[in-house]
Amino acid sequence: MSHRVAVLAGDGVGPEVVGEARKALDALGLPIDWAELPWGSAWYHEHGRMMPEDWEGELDGFQAVLLGAIGDPSVPDHVSLWGSILELRQRLDLWANLRPCRLLPGIPGPLAGRGPDDFDILFVRENTEGEYAGVGGRAHRGLPTEVALETSVFTRAGVERVVRLAFECAAQRRGLLTSATKSNASRFGYVLWDEVVVEIAGDFPGVRVERVLVDALAARMVRSPDSLDVVVASNLFADILTDLGAAIQGGMGMAASANIAPGTSELGIFEPVHGSAPDIAGQGVANPAGAIWSAVLMLEHLDEADAAARLLGALEDVCRDGPRTRDVGGSATTREVGDAVAARVAAG
Ligand code: NAI
Ligand code: MG
């Protein structure tokens, strides 16, 4: 049976990197029915919204969306993001965002004296609530008394499911789970989070769990990244930590992510961590590695474990041997890297 995959290439470098991910997937020879979704900032200028009103209906029957990036200087970022990726994550209840952060051999990392053996962290990010729940408002606009409220929302059920998933991931890896909160300055949401972690820890005696304040964790990612295995954190905290993680794994162009709802039949959305990179869009120099790695995560979601391993192996080969784009020390174009990965895949 073939897989039904929708491509939402989006804006800026999105189409450039997603095109290479798709090329690599095609080289695997899997039965995939592709559909293209023309949504994004250009669609917004034509239709007044980032996606059609019945986007849920249009996604019906798909198992996965391969997404490039959304965002363009001509549309306010909060409009483009809330009209697309945040709406998708929330309405489809894609509550888990998995972000593997690994420095691949051949990619220059910025930490002196550190190499691939020192940096292999899986971030499990809560993806629908917390600081990005979308609860708040503004009043008295433009007056000196203007007020803006942005309310963090933490539910027991929401924290439980993502923390449990993180424990399961840690049990399958090196057995260490680090939970990042800020429950010294914030007294409610993160304190609930910490309590849930302690409760669920009882079900995973084989996993060592530690609670770390998020600011200290940022420092530790730089000082001793090898002391971390799985990190679970709220929407905002993991968003920030994974940009730091991306920098340590060679740059924004390297980082991949999966938006999923484990245990359900809901489709998954797979996207590089980076945005539309307007500063380099159209130049053909964006690094497609994060998009290709996201395609690996998509194959895992589609129960194509062998194909996922083949594609990741091909990406690792190309990172080690080149060609590489300029952000990771090379001079190749996006297409040259994508061609090389596809050729490795085809070579078996
Ligand atoms: P960005 O991730 O687009 O760019 C940050 C820096 O990383 C830039 O210097 C850029 O050139 C570089 N970079 C990004 N992707 C790269 C790649 N594949 N290869 C090489 N270098 C790469 O973040 P920024 O500039 O803050 O946001 C740009 C737009 O993207 C905004 O409209 C923002 O809202 C949107 N955005 C969208 C996201 C999404 O679709 N999920 C995520 C983050 C930002
Ligand atoms: Mg981000």
Short mmCIF file of C-alpha atoms and ligand atoms in Angstrom, two decimals:
data_model
loop_
_atom_site.label_atom_id
_atom_site.label_comp_id
_atom_site.label_asym_id
_atom_site.label_seq_id
_atom_site.Cartn_x
_atom_site.Cartn_y
_atom_site.Cartn_z
CA MET A 1 0.00 0.00 0.00
CA SER A 2 1.37 3.40 -0.83
CA HIS A 3 1.86 6.19 1.66
CA ARG A 4 0.01 9.44 1.14
CA VAL A 5 2.29 12.37 1.85
CA ALA A 6 1.46 16.06 1.43
CA VAL A 7 4.24 18.52 0.74
CA LEU A 8 3.83 21.98 2.23
CA ALA A 9 6.99 23.58 0.90
CA GLY A 10 6.02 27.04 2.16
CA ASP A 11 8.18 30.14 1.95
CA GLY A 12 11.78 31.22 1.48
CA VAL A 13 14.21 28.33 1.57
CA GLY A 14 11.34 25.94 2.37
CA PRO A 15 10.80 24.83 -1.25
CA GLU A 16 14.56 24.63 -1.83
CA VAL A 17 15.27 22.22 1.02
CA VAL A 18 12.05 20.22 0.77
CA GLY A 19 12.74 19.57 -2.92
CA GLU A 20 15.97 17.84 -1.94
CA ALA A 21 14.28 15.83 0.80
CA ARG A 22 11.73 14.66 -1.70
CA LYS A 23 14.46 13.73 -4.17
CA ALA A 24 16.11 11.58 -1.52
CA LEU A 25 12.80 9.93 -0.65
CA ASP A 26 12.10 9.20 -4.31
CA ALA A 27 15.52 7.56 -4.62
CA LEU A 28 14.42 5.02 -1.99
CA GLY A 29 11.82 3.72 -4.43
CA LEU A 30 9.04 3.53 -1.86
CA PRO A 31 5.42 3.75 -2.97
CA ILE A 32 4.53 7.33 -2.02
CA ASP A 33 1.56 9.28 -3.38
CA TRP A 34 2.61 12.92 -3.26
CA ALA A 35 0.32 15.94 -3.14
CA GLU A 36 1.46 19.57 -3.09
CA LEU A 37 -0.14 22.14 -0.85
CA PRO A 38 0.38 25.68 -2.18
CA TRP A 39 -0.20 27.27 1.25
CA GLY A 40 1.99 29.91 2.82
CA SER A 41 2.66 33.61 2.50
CA ALA A 42 1.92 33.88 -1.25
CA TRP A 43 -1.39 32.10 -0.59
CA TYR A 44 -2.04 34.64 2.17
CA HIS A 45 -1.64 37.57 -0.21
CA GLU A 46 -4.10 35.95 -2.61
CA HIS A 47 -6.68 34.60 -0.16
CA GLY A 48 -6.26 36.62 3.04
CA ARG A 49 -5.35 33.53 5.03
CA MET A 50 -2.35 31.23 5.30
CA MET A 51 -4.31 28.05 4.59
CA PRO A 52 -7.77 27.36 3.19
CA GLU A 53 -10.61 27.44 5.69
CA ASP A 54 -11.20 23.70 5.31
CA TRP A 55 -7.55 22.70 5.56
CA GLU A 56 -8.50 19.82 7.80
CA GLY A 57 -10.69 18.38 5.04
CA GLU A 58 -7.91 18.79 2.51
CA LEU A 59 -5.49 16.88 4.73
CA ASP A 60 -7.95 14.05 5.22
CA GLY A 61 -6.45 10.69 4.27
CA PHE A 62 -2.83 11.83 4.46
CA GLN A 63 -0.43 10.09 6.81
CA ALA A 64 2.22 12.77 6.81
CA VAL A 65 3.04 16.32 5.83
CA LEU A 66 6.57 17.24 4.81
CA LEU A 67 6.88 20.93 5.60
CA GLY A 68 9.59 23.38 4.56
CA ALA A 69 9.17 26.63 6.43
CA ILE A 70 6.56 29.34 6.77
CA GLY A 71 7.28 33.04 7.11
CA ASP A 72 7.94 36.00 4.90
CA PRO A 73 8.89 39.60 5.70
CA SER A 74 5.66 40.74 3.97
CA VAL A 75 3.44 39.05 6.59
CA PRO A 76 3.76 39.64 10.37
CA ASP A 77 5.37 36.52 11.89
CA HIS A 78 2.63 36.01 14.49
CA VAL A 79 0.06 36.02 11.69
CA SER A 80 1.91 33.56 9.47
CA LEU A 81 2.88 31.18 12.26
CA TRP A 82 -0.51 31.19 14.01
CA GLY A 83 -2.24 30.80 10.66
CA SER A 84 -0.20 27.75 9.74
CA ILE A 85 2.15 25.63 11.81
CA LEU A 86 0.77 26.57 15.24
CA GLU A 87 -2.80 26.08 14.00
CA LEU A 88 -1.84 22.69 12.54
CA ARG A 89 -0.11 21.52 15.72
CA GLN A 90 -2.96 22.59 17.95
CA ARG A 91 -5.99 21.56 15.93
CA LEU A 92 -4.51 18.16 15.06
CA ASP A 93 -3.34 17.85 18.67
CA LEU A 94 0.21 16.99 17.61
CA TRP A 95 1.35 17.20 21.19
CA ALA A 96 4.89 15.89 20.86
CA ASN A 97 7.73 17.50 18.99
CA LEU A 98 10.78 15.25 18.72
CA ARG A 99 14.06 16.94 17.90
CA PRO A 100 17.13 14.75 17.64
CA CYS A 101 20.26 16.83 18.15
CA ARG A 102 23.41 15.07 17.07
CA LEU A 103 26.69 16.35 15.70
CA LEU A 104 27.31 14.19 12.64
CA PRO A 105 30.87 13.20 11.73
CA GLY A 106 32.31 15.62 9.17
CA ILE A 107 30.23 18.58 10.34
CA PRO A 108 32.26 21.24 12.13
CA GLY A 109 30.84 21.90 15.59
CA PRO A 110 31.43 25.20 17.37
CA LEU A 111 32.45 23.74 20.75
CA ALA A 112 36.22 23.58 21.18
CA GLY A 113 37.50 20.10 21.93
CA ARG A 114 34.10 18.49 21.36
CA GLY A 115 33.18 16.02 18.63
CA PRO A 116 30.34 13.77 17.52
CA ASP A 117 30.78 11.45 20.53
CA ASP A 118 29.94 14.31 22.88
CA PHE A 119 26.68 15.45 21.40
CA ASP A 120 23.67 13.17 21.01
CA ILE A 121 20.56 14.55 22.69
CA LEU A 122 16.91 13.87 21.95
CA PHE A 123 14.65 16.78 22.82
CA VAL A 124 11.01 15.97 23.57
CA ARG A 125 9.13 19.22 23.34
CA GLU A 126 5.58 19.75 24.55
CA ASN A 127 3.90 21.03 21.41
CA THR A 128 0.37 22.28 22.06
CA GLU A 129 0.18 24.16 25.34
CA GLY A 130 2.52 25.88 27.80
CA GLU A 131 3.67 29.30 26.69
CA TYR A 132 2.32 28.79 23.14
CA ALA A 133 -1.23 27.92 24.15
CA GLY A 134 -2.43 31.09 22.51
CA VAL A 135 -4.25 32.35 25.60
CA GLY A 136 -4.08 36.05 26.28
CA GLY A 137 -5.13 39.38 24.94
CA ARG A 138 -4.46 43.06 24.63
CA ALA A 139 -6.42 45.99 25.89
CA HIS A 140 -6.21 49.79 25.80
CA ARG A 141 -4.22 49.67 22.57
CA GLY A 142 -1.96 52.60 21.95
CA LEU A 143 -2.67 54.21 25.32
CA PRO A 144 -0.04 54.59 28.03
CA THR A 145 -2.13 52.11 30.01
CA GLU A 146 -1.90 49.48 27.27
CA VAL A 147 -1.69 45.95 28.60
CA ALA A 148 -0.75 42.64 27.00
CA LEU A 149 -1.28 39.27 28.68
CA GLU A 150 0.29 36.04 27.49
CA THR A 151 -0.85 33.19 29.68
CA SER A 152 0.99 29.89 29.96
CA VAL A 153 -1.32 26.92 30.16
CA PHE A 154 -0.23 23.62 31.69
CA THR A 155 -2.72 20.80 32.09
CA ARG A 156 -2.02 17.63 34.03
CA ALA A 157 -3.06 15.50 31.04
CA GLY A 158 -0.90 17.52 28.68
CA VAL A 159 2.18 17.30 30.88
CA GLU A 160 1.63 13.62 31.67
CA ARG A 161 1.53 12.46 28.08
CA VAL A 162 4.66 14.27 26.98
CA VAL A 163 6.62 13.34 30.11
CA ARG A 164 5.64 9.69 29.74
CA LEU A 165 6.79 9.73 26.12
CA ALA A 166 10.11 11.21 27.19
CA PHE A 167 10.59 8.47 29.78
CA GLU A 168 9.86 5.85 27.11
CA CYS A 169 12.44 7.44 24.81
CA ALA A 170 15.03 7.54 27.60
CA ALA A 171 14.37 3.88 28.42
CA GLN A 172 15.26 3.02 24.82
CA ARG A 173 18.39 5.18 24.78
CA ARG A 174 20.97 5.71 27.52
CA GLY A 175 18.48 5.79 30.39
CA LEU A 176 18.81 9.40 31.49
CA LEU A 177 15.96 11.91 31.39
CA THR A 178 16.51 15.59 32.13
CA SER A 179 13.41 17.66 32.77
CA ALA A 180 13.87 21.39 32.21
CA THR A 181 11.63 23.81 34.08
CA LYS A 182 11.90 27.13 35.87
CA SER A 183 10.05 26.32 39.04
CA ASN A 184 11.97 28.67 41.24
CA ALA A 185 10.73 31.87 39.61
CA SER A 186 7.48 30.44 38.25
CA ARG A 187 5.38 28.90 40.97
CA PHE A 188 2.47 27.16 39.27
CA GLY A 189 2.76 25.58 35.84
CA TYR A 190 6.32 24.32 36.14
CA VAL A 191 5.71 23.13 39.69
CA LEU A 192 2.84 21.00 38.39
CA TRP A 193 5.23 19.78 35.67
CA ASP A 194 7.86 18.81 38.25
CA GLU A 195 5.28 16.91 40.32
CA VAL A 196 4.11 14.95 37.29
CA VAL A 197 7.70 14.00 36.47
CA VAL A 198 8.17 12.57 39.96
CA GLU A 199 4.91 10.62 39.71
CA ILE A 200 5.68 9.09 36.32
CA ALA A 201 9.26 8.28 37.31
CA GLY A 202 7.78 5.51 39.47
CA ASP A 203 6.78 3.64 36.30
CA PHE A 204 10.33 3.77 34.91
CA PRO A 205 12.72 2.43 37.53
CA GLY A 206 15.37 1.90 34.83
CA VAL A 207 15.52 5.60 33.92
CA ARG A 208 17.51 8.07 35.96
CA VAL A 209 15.66 11.38 36.04
CA GLU A 210 16.91 14.80 37.01
CA ARG A 211 15.26 18.19 37.31
CA VAL A 212 17.30 21.09 35.97
CA LEU A 213 16.46 24.78 35.77
CA VAL A 214 16.32 25.75 32.14
CA ASP A 215 18.92 28.52 32.37
CA ALA A 216 21.41 26.18 34.00
CA LEU A 217 20.61 23.60 31.34
CA ALA A 218 21.51 26.05 28.57
CA ALA A 219 24.92 26.49 30.15
CA ARG A 220 25.32 22.73 30.61
CA MET A 221 24.55 22.08 26.93
CA VAL A 222 27.67 24.09 26.14
CA ARG A 223 29.88 22.97 29.05
CA SER A 224 29.07 19.25 29.16
CA PRO A 225 26.69 18.18 26.40
CA ASP A 226 27.85 14.58 26.82
CA SER A 227 26.07 14.49 30.20
CA LEU A 228 22.66 14.72 28.48
CA ASP A 229 20.55 12.01 26.83
CA VAL A 230 16.83 12.86 26.62
CA VAL A 231 15.58 16.33 27.56
CA VAL A 232 11.88 17.05 28.08
CA ALA A 233 10.69 20.64 28.24
CA SER A 234 7.81 22.99 27.64
CA ASN A 235 6.94 24.50 24.27
CA LEU A 236 8.95 27.72 24.72
CA PHE A 237 11.89 26.27 26.60
CA ALA A 238 12.48 23.46 24.13
CA ASP A 239 12.04 25.88 21.24
CA ILE A 240 14.92 27.95 22.57
CA LEU A 241 17.10 25.05 23.72
CA THR A 242 16.84 23.35 20.33
CA ASP A 243 18.12 26.42 18.50
CA LEU A 244 21.11 26.24 20.83
CA GLY A 245 21.24 22.53 20.09
CA ALA A 246 21.10 23.24 16.36
CA ALA A 247 24.04 25.61 16.68
CA ILE A 248 26.03 22.93 18.51
CA GLN A 249 25.18 20.35 15.84
CA GLY A 250 26.57 22.61 13.12
CA GLY A 251 23.88 25.21 12.51
CA MET A 252 20.18 25.77 11.88
CA GLY A 253 20.38 23.94 8.58
CA MET A 254 21.19 20.64 10.30
CA ALA A 255 18.27 20.33 12.73
CA ALA A 256 15.20 18.14 12.17
CA SER A 257 11.86 17.73 13.89
CA ALA A 258 8.73 15.61 14.01
CA ASN A 259 5.32 16.85 15.18
CA ILE A 260 3.36 13.78 16.18
CA ALA A 261 0.59 12.41 18.37
CA PRO A 262 1.95 9.02 19.47
CA GLY A 263 -0.60 6.30 20.06
CA THR A 264 -3.10 7.81 17.64
CA SER A 265 -3.63 7.49 13.89
CA GLU A 266 -3.23 11.25 13.39
CA LEU A 267 -0.91 12.36 10.62
CA GLY A 268 2.52 13.67 11.53
CA ILE A 269 4.19 16.86 10.33
CA PHE A 270 7.91 16.70 9.63
CA GLU A 271 9.93 19.88 9.22
CA PRO A 272 13.41 21.23 9.63
CA VAL A 273 13.74 23.32 12.78
CA HIS A 274 14.84 26.37 10.84
CA GLY A 275 12.56 29.02 9.39
CA SER A 276 12.31 30.43 5.89
CA ALA A 277 15.75 32.12 6.10
CA PRO A 278 14.89 35.17 3.97
CA ASP A 279 18.54 36.26 4.14
CA ILE A 280 19.66 33.36 1.93
CA ALA A 281 16.42 32.41 0.15
CA GLY A 282 16.67 32.11 -3.62
CA GLN A 283 20.45 31.71 -3.63
CA GLY A 284 20.43 27.91 -3.73
CA VAL A 285 22.81 27.68 -0.78
CA ALA A 286 20.50 26.54 2.04
CA ASN A 287 21.56 23.36 3.78
CA PRO A 288 19.01 20.61 3.04
CA ALA A 289 20.30 18.30 5.80
CA GLY A 290 17.64 19.26 8.34
CA ALA A 291 14.88 18.71 5.81
CA ILE A 292 16.35 15.36 4.74
CA TRP A 293 16.73 14.31 8.37
CA SER A 294 13.09 15.29 8.91
CA ALA A 295 12.22 12.93 6.06
CA VAL A 296 14.02 10.19 8.01
CA LEU A 297 11.73 10.91 10.98
CA MET A 298 8.77 10.79 8.61
CA LEU A 299 9.78 7.34 7.38
CA GLU A 300 9.92 6.13 10.98
CA HIS A 301 6.40 7.46 11.46
CA LEU A 302 5.31 5.56 8.33
CA ASP A 303 6.74 2.33 9.79
CA GLU A 304 9.46 2.26 7.15
CA ALA A 305 12.31 1.62 9.59
CA ASP A 306 14.66 0.09 7.01
CA ALA A 307 14.18 2.96 4.58
CA ALA A 308 14.66 5.45 7.42
CA ALA A 309 17.97 3.84 8.35
CA ARG A 310 19.09 3.84 4.71
CA LEU A 311 18.30 7.52 4.27
CA LEU A 312 19.97 8.51 7.54
CA GLY A 313 23.01 6.46 6.55
CA ALA A 314 23.17 8.26 3.20
CA LEU A 315 22.91 11.65 4.92
CA GLU A 316 25.66 10.68 7.37
CA ASP A 317 27.89 9.54 4.49
CA VAL A 318 27.46 12.85 2.67
CA CYS A 319 28.08 14.88 5.83
CA ARG A 320 31.28 12.92 6.42
CA ASP A 321 32.58 12.86 2.82
CA GLY A 322 30.96 15.97 1.32
CA PRO A 323 29.69 17.80 -0.55
CA ARG A 324 28.60 20.24 2.16
CA THR A 325 26.93 23.63 2.00
CA ARG A 326 28.82 26.71 3.14
CA ASP A 327 27.12 26.96 6.57
CA VAL A 328 28.87 23.69 7.49
CA GLY A 329 32.22 24.50 5.98
CA GLY A 330 31.71 23.55 2.33
CA SER A 331 30.93 25.41 -0.86
CA ALA A 332 28.28 23.16 -2.44
CA THR A 333 24.81 24.23 -3.45
CA THR A 334 21.60 22.90 -1.95
CA ARG A 335 21.05 20.82 -5.05
CA GLU A 336 24.55 19.32 -5.08
CA VAL A 337 24.08 18.08 -1.52
CA GLY A 338 20.62 16.71 -2.32
CA ASP A 339 21.91 14.98 -5.45
CA ALA A 340 24.73 13.40 -3.45
CA VAL A 341 22.33 12.06 -0.81
CA ALA A 342 19.99 10.68 -3.48
CA ALA A 343 22.95 9.04 -5.25
CA ARG A 344 24.06 7.38 -2.00
CA VAL A 345 20.54 6.14 -1.41
CA ALA A 346 20.34 4.73 -4.92
CA ALA A 347 23.77 3.09 -4.53
CA GLY A 348 22.25 1.17 -1.64
P1 NAI B 1 15.63 31.15 10.36
O1 NAI B 1 15.75 29.78 10.94
O2 NAI B 1 14.87 31.25 9.11
O3 NAI B 1 17.10 31.75 10.11
C1 NAI B 1 18.04 31.94 11.16
C2 NAI B 1 19.47 31.89 10.58
O4 NAI B 1 19.76 30.54 10.20
C3 NAI B 1 19.63 32.74 9.34
O5 NAI B 1 20.92 33.30 9.34
C4 NAI B 1 19.53 31.74 8.20
O6 NAI B 1 20.25 32.09 7.04
C5 NAI B 1 20.10 30.48 8.83
N1 NAI B 1 19.50 29.28 8.24
C6 NAI B 1 18.22 28.87 8.40
N2 NAI B 1 17.99 27.76 7.68
C7 NAI B 1 19.15 27.47 7.06
C8 NAI B 1 19.55 26.43 6.17
N3 NAI B 1 18.71 25.46 5.76
N4 NAI B 1 20.82 26.44 5.71
C9 NAI B 1 21.70 27.38 6.10
N5 NAI B 1 21.38 28.38 6.94
C10 NAI B 1 20.11 28.43 7.41
O7 NAI B 1 14.99 32.05 11.50
P2 NAI B 1 14.51 33.58 11.45
O8 NAI B 1 15.41 34.36 10.56
O9 NAI B 1 14.35 33.97 12.84
O10 NAI B 1 13.05 33.55 10.82
C11 NAI B 1 12.77 33.74 9.44
C12 NAI B 1 11.31 33.48 9.20
O11 NAI B 1 11.01 32.10 9.42
C13 NAI B 1 10.37 34.27 10.10
O12 NAI B 1 9.28 34.67 9.31
C14 NAI B 1 9.94 33.26 11.16
O13 NAI B 1 8.68 33.53 11.72
C15 NAI B 1 9.91 31.99 10.34
N6 NAI B 1 10.09 30.76 11.10
C16 NAI B 1 9.32 29.70 10.72
C17 NAI B 1 9.46 28.48 11.33
C18 NAI B 1 8.64 27.35 10.83
O14 NAI B 1 8.13 27.37 9.71
N7 NAI B 1 8.45 26.29 11.60
C19 NAI B 1 10.43 28.28 12.42
C20 NAI B 1 11.24 29.45 12.71
C21 NAI B 1 11.04 30.65 12.07
MG MG B 2 12.13 27.57 16.83
#
